[in-house]
Amino acid sequence: MVELLPVSELISNHPAHIRESFHPDYEKGAGFVIDKVKPLQETNIPITDLGFMRADAVYDVVTVSRGKFFKLENHQKRFARSCSRMRLTNPYNSDQEAKILNDLVAKTGLKDAFVWWCVTRGSNPNFPSDRLNPNKFNNRFFAFAVPYIFIKEDKDKVKGINLYISQDYIRIPPGSIDPRAKNFCQLDLAMSLFEAGDHGANWSVLSDGEGALVEAPGCNIFVVKDNQISTPNIGCLEGITRETTIELATEMNLIVKTRRVTIEELQSADEVFLTSSAGGILPVSFLSGEQFGEGVGPITKQIHNLYWKKRWDGWEAQDVDYLGGEN
Ligand SMILES: Cc1ncc(COP(=O)(O)O)c(C=O)c1O
């Protein structure tokens, strides 16, 4: 019987995760504001930036474990697509961006990091008529690196998440805001988490309002039925962990489908799991408090373990240059 790798425990105790030396100012993390690296606690945002005022921004998150970025290039490419979908111009090219992200991690010495970056619209131009032209804005770049963030701890993963299907909220439809652009408009997801909490659950999932599942806060969703794995194909972010899961499941000779997945299929699935850079594969065992199946299923466990084993073996990895941060 396969058991889930205790990932948070390993990150806390295994020697491969011991932090490199760092200046004490960077203990909590490092930030990059427009053009300067700063200790996290010294970062600030220009208050009239439309990213802050109107959620007018796109972002991405890449993670580092055992001193290696995972699929950095895929994250950077997705970020470039997010920028172009929302007519934002990244002030930095992709090499400069990769160096900024590397140097932030290097400053902190972290072997396991959550690395976030965004481009915001910037402040409104001086003349109201210029608001009609995206080229009249000075788009801004911000980033930070902090210790790895897990959506759920080992103990919650072993038990399996209690997932609540939101009744009060549907995900912003693709015709309003393209969810493939990783953007700041997420109050639907945030409110659904509070709704889940009110019902004693510990995560939520949203539908499109017409019976199809879309995504969860910070996560994509997968259902397993008769050894076939399915994940929604529209209305959601094209998650890098989702893409990775599809690769791993294919390697395991499972049939994988990206297609419309209904709420009924979720309710009658053999296994369910969420995927996110913030934690990898997150098993689900309860739907609105009711346990389904026998708890965390065998396919979920295998994909979870394979994900971490392959990452730590250096699959799709890029070493952090810890000396880079000194330049
Ligand atoms: C809304 C949403 N869906 C899905 C995901 C999962 O994407 P990834 O696997 O690239 O982290 C995220 C990640 O933050 C997200 O915010």
XYZ file of C-alpha atoms and ligand atoms in Angstrom:
343
model
C 0.000 0.000 0.000
C 1.583 3.302 -1.136
C 1.711 6.036 1.506
C 1.895 9.751 0.778
C 5.416 11.162 0.991
C 5.507 13.494 4.017
C 6.651 16.473 1.957
C 6.411 19.270 4.559
C 8.166 17.059 7.101
C 10.969 16.284 4.636
C 11.327 19.970 3.798
C 11.666 20.740 7.515
C 14.121 17.950 8.330
C 15.995 16.600 5.289
C 19.543 18.032 4.851
C 18.891 18.835 1.156
C 16.559 21.609 2.345
C 18.976 23.427 4.661
C 19.066 27.114 3.872
C 22.206 28.685 2.352
C 23.753 31.581 4.261
C 21.880 34.880 3.953
C 21.906 38.411 5.368
C 19.529 38.596 8.378
C 17.533 41.395 6.700
C 16.356 38.756 4.194
C 15.182 36.222 6.737
C 11.481 36.637 5.873
C 12.093 37.011 2.161
C 13.249 39.342 -0.583
C 11.208 41.711 -2.733
C 11.740 43.545 -6.004
C 9.899 46.835 -6.435
C 10.015 48.326 -9.948
C 13.812 48.330 -10.203
C 15.233 47.566 -6.750
C 15.777 44.515 -4.562
C 14.751 45.048 -0.934
C 14.229 42.982 2.202
C 10.582 41.861 2.148
C 9.604 44.051 5.109
C 10.889 47.175 3.321
C 8.855 46.712 0.145
C 5.973 49.041 -0.675
C 3.547 49.716 -3.505
C 2.812 53.075 -5.162
C -0.730 53.582 -3.883
C -2.148 54.895 -7.178
C -0.989 51.853 -9.131
C -3.985 50.333 -10.947
C -2.801 46.857 -9.985
C -3.615 47.836 -6.410
C -6.640 50.047 -7.167
C -8.405 47.967 -9.836
C -6.807 44.500 -9.876
C -5.355 45.558 -13.236
C -2.396 43.178 -13.292
C -1.207 39.692 -14.160
C 1.123 37.522 -12.138
C 2.759 34.128 -11.924
C 4.239 31.861 -9.274
C 7.124 29.444 -9.663
C 8.503 27.301 -6.868
C 11.941 26.170 -5.807
C 12.622 22.934 -3.952
C 16.009 21.538 -2.948
C 17.570 24.609 -4.549
C 15.999 24.054 -7.986
C 13.353 25.990 -9.860
C 10.659 23.733 -11.332
C 9.588 24.427 -14.926
C 10.770 28.033 -14.760
C 10.636 28.429 -18.525
C 7.015 27.184 -18.674
C 6.022 29.676 -15.966
C 7.802 32.505 -17.775
C 6.116 31.617 -21.065
C 2.697 31.501 -19.394
C 3.436 34.873 -17.803
C 4.349 36.360 -21.193
C 1.015 35.063 -22.560
C -0.841 36.562 -19.575
C 0.802 39.944 -20.258
C -0.093 39.897 -23.923
C -3.695 38.781 -23.252
C -4.165 41.771 -20.959
C -2.161 44.190 -23.157
C 0.503 44.683 -20.510
C 4.160 45.211 -21.393
C 6.760 43.628 -19.168
C 9.503 46.198 -18.565
C 12.008 43.318 -18.424
C 12.832 40.718 -21.058
C 12.743 37.027 -20.144
C 16.486 36.750 -19.325
C 16.279 39.807 -17.077
C 13.132 38.415 -15.467
C 14.793 35.036 -14.814
C 17.775 36.803 -13.245
C 15.556 38.912 -10.981
C 13.717 35.783 -9.782
C 16.957 33.871 -9.268
C 18.578 36.736 -7.365
C 15.581 37.097 -5.053
C 15.857 33.440 -4.044
C 19.650 33.765 -3.756
C 19.265 36.740 -1.380
C 17.125 34.658 0.955
C 19.310 31.534 0.745
C 16.073 29.522 0.676
C 16.234 25.991 -0.751
C 12.425 25.837 -0.855
C 10.770 29.003 -2.036
C 7.540 30.446 -3.375
C 8.454 33.016 -6.003
C 5.764 35.452 -7.102
C 5.965 38.182 -9.707
C 3.598 40.514 -11.515
C 3.273 43.300 -14.022
C 0.733 45.969 -13.124
C -0.820 48.601 -15.389
C 0.947 51.339 -13.376
C -0.764 54.649 -12.551
C -3.250 56.381 -14.822
C -1.658 58.627 -17.446
C -2.011 62.396 -16.979
C -4.578 62.928 -19.762
C -7.907 61.067 -19.462
C -7.947 60.439 -23.221
C -4.690 58.473 -22.887
C -6.513 55.841 -20.831
C -7.794 54.403 -24.087
C -4.293 53.513 -25.221
C -2.391 50.768 -23.351
C 0.889 52.184 -24.672
C 0.380 55.383 -22.668
C 0.796 53.548 -19.336
C 4.096 52.759 -17.650
C 3.568 49.138 -16.626
C 5.465 48.116 -13.499
C 7.179 44.958 -12.322
C 7.075 43.646 -8.740
C 8.276 40.327 -7.314
C 9.092 38.508 -4.104
C 10.573 35.240 -2.846
C 9.455 33.779 0.494
C 9.614 30.349 2.162
C 7.606 27.710 0.250
C 3.859 28.058 0.827
C 1.734 24.912 1.147
C -2.018 25.265 0.642
C -2.339 22.210 2.900
C -0.059 20.567 5.449
C 0.923 16.870 5.394
C -1.740 15.975 7.970
C -4.525 17.504 5.869
C -3.248 15.712 2.784
C -3.161 12.333 4.557
C -6.750 12.829 5.679
C -7.784 14.402 2.384
C -9.317 17.830 1.891
C -12.964 18.433 2.711
C -14.063 20.237 -0.452
C -17.108 22.485 -0.649
C -18.847 23.060 -3.989
C -19.718 26.737 -3.844
C -23.432 27.501 -3.972
C -23.090 31.269 -3.703
C -20.426 31.993 -6.299
C -19.570 31.009 -9.844
C -16.149 31.646 -11.380
C -15.864 34.853 -13.443
C -16.750 33.616 -16.948
C -14.116 33.515 -19.704
C -16.153 36.081 -21.688
C -15.552 38.595 -18.876
C -11.947 37.953 -17.910
C -9.846 35.318 -19.663
C -8.906 32.905 -16.849
C -5.909 31.660 -18.878
C -4.289 34.986 -18.041
C -3.249 34.568 -14.420
C -4.824 37.749 -13.082
C -5.715 39.545 -9.874
C -9.543 39.292 -10.229
C -10.205 36.576 -7.677
C -12.809 37.828 -5.207
C -15.130 35.020 -6.358
C -12.504 32.484 -5.262
C -11.721 34.344 -2.039
C -15.396 34.586 -1.030
C -15.974 30.911 -1.805
C -13.242 30.001 0.672
C -15.073 31.886 3.426
C -18.296 30.156 2.366
C -16.509 26.778 2.638
C -15.231 27.758 6.089
C -18.777 28.697 7.163
C -19.841 25.144 6.212
C -17.017 23.442 8.099
C -15.141 22.458 4.922
C -11.498 23.261 4.297
C -11.358 24.275 0.616
C -13.819 25.235 -2.104
C -14.378 24.602 -5.794
C -16.336 26.718 -8.250
C -18.492 25.834 -11.229
C -19.426 27.854 -14.302
C -23.034 28.127 -13.059
C -24.147 25.646 -15.734
C -23.155 22.443 -14.038
C -19.514 22.266 -15.096
C -16.573 22.475 -12.713
C -13.939 25.093 -13.467
C -11.320 25.595 -10.757
C -10.636 26.120 -7.067
C -8.831 28.945 -5.243
C -5.184 28.587 -6.282
C -5.818 25.163 -7.824
C -7.058 23.122 -10.761
C -9.249 20.089 -10.131
C -9.042 16.470 -11.355
C -11.535 13.618 -11.024
C -10.613 9.948 -11.390
C -13.183 7.376 -12.517
C -12.406 3.817 -13.660
C -8.690 4.649 -14.043
C -9.479 7.587 -16.310
C -8.419 11.063 -15.181
C -10.297 14.180 -16.276
C -9.822 17.888 -15.711
C -11.866 20.861 -16.967
C -10.752 22.281 -20.300
C -12.330 25.754 -20.127
C -12.983 28.458 -17.565
C -9.752 27.792 -15.717
C -6.090 28.669 -15.590
C -3.832 26.364 -17.584
C -2.010 25.373 -14.404
C 1.594 24.249 -14.669
C 0.896 21.577 -12.032
C -2.148 20.543 -14.101
C 0.085 20.184 -17.155
C 2.623 18.261 -15.032
C -0.115 15.956 -13.703
C -1.213 15.182 -17.249
C 2.402 14.260 -18.094
C 2.779 12.082 -14.994
C -0.547 10.298 -15.517
C 0.351 9.618 -19.156
C 3.686 8.193 -17.982
C 1.676 5.929 -15.662
C -0.329 4.719 -18.696
C -3.548 6.265 -17.447
C -6.066 7.788 -19.819
C -6.198 11.565 -19.363
C -8.935 13.798 -20.737
C -9.229 17.583 -20.689
C -12.956 18.133 -21.196
C -16.144 19.462 -19.600
C -16.387 17.839 -16.137
C -19.723 18.072 -14.340
C -20.547 18.503 -10.651
C -22.298 15.094 -10.792
C -19.043 13.495 -11.960
C -17.280 15.037 -8.979
C -19.925 13.585 -6.689
C -19.557 10.089 -8.162
C -15.777 10.046 -8.706
C -13.487 7.301 -7.396
C -10.843 9.878 -6.486
C -10.517 13.649 -6.582
C -7.489 15.893 -6.191
C -6.465 19.516 -6.645
C -3.213 20.697 -8.197
C -1.221 23.826 -7.432
C 2.332 25.128 -7.413
C 1.631 25.866 -3.746
C 1.801 22.238 -2.655
C 1.693 20.011 -5.736
C -1.012 17.341 -5.646
C -3.666 17.855 -2.956
C -5.915 14.851 -2.239
C -9.636 15.370 -1.611
C -11.577 12.804 0.475
C -14.720 14.622 1.515
C -17.350 16.564 -0.407
C -19.169 18.972 1.885
C -18.301 16.768 4.864
C -19.263 13.415 3.294
C -16.446 10.974 2.751
C -16.400 9.329 -0.670
C -14.479 6.212 -1.594
C -11.964 4.914 0.915
C -10.220 8.203 1.636
C -7.168 9.247 -0.350
C -7.103 6.992 -3.409
C -4.149 4.991 -4.820
C -3.850 6.929 -8.090
C -3.768 10.246 -6.241
C -1.062 8.902 -3.921
C 1.056 7.638 -6.825
C 0.832 10.904 -8.757
C 1.583 12.876 -5.587
C 4.703 10.849 -4.829
C 5.908 10.747 -8.421
C 5.573 14.543 -8.630
C 7.915 15.081 -5.688
C 10.319 12.246 -6.529
C 10.802 13.516 -10.071
C 11.188 17.106 -8.927
C 13.826 16.163 -6.401
C 15.598 14.019 -9.034
C 16.004 17.154 -11.128
C 13.213 16.733 -13.684
C 12.492 20.053 -15.516
C 14.781 21.688 -12.955
C 17.035 24.698 -13.049
C 19.549 25.206 -10.269
C 19.310 28.437 -8.311
C 22.592 30.328 -8.636
C 23.019 31.288 -4.987
C 26.053 33.459 -5.774
C 24.000 35.378 -8.352
C 22.309 37.411 -5.639
C 25.646 38.946 -4.664
C 26.124 40.625 -8.061
C -7.129 30.287 -10.096
C -6.009 29.308 -10.164
N -6.192 28.145 -10.803
C -5.212 27.208 -10.879
C -3.978 27.440 -10.280
C -2.901 26.364 -10.346
O -1.871 26.765 -11.237
P -0.378 26.258 -11.075
O -0.410 24.786 -11.115
O 0.330 26.859 -12.249
O 0.125 26.764 -9.756
C -3.739 28.650 -9.624
C -2.444 28.906 -8.993
O -2.241 29.872 -8.298
C -4.772 29.608 -9.565
O -4.600 30.788 -8.941
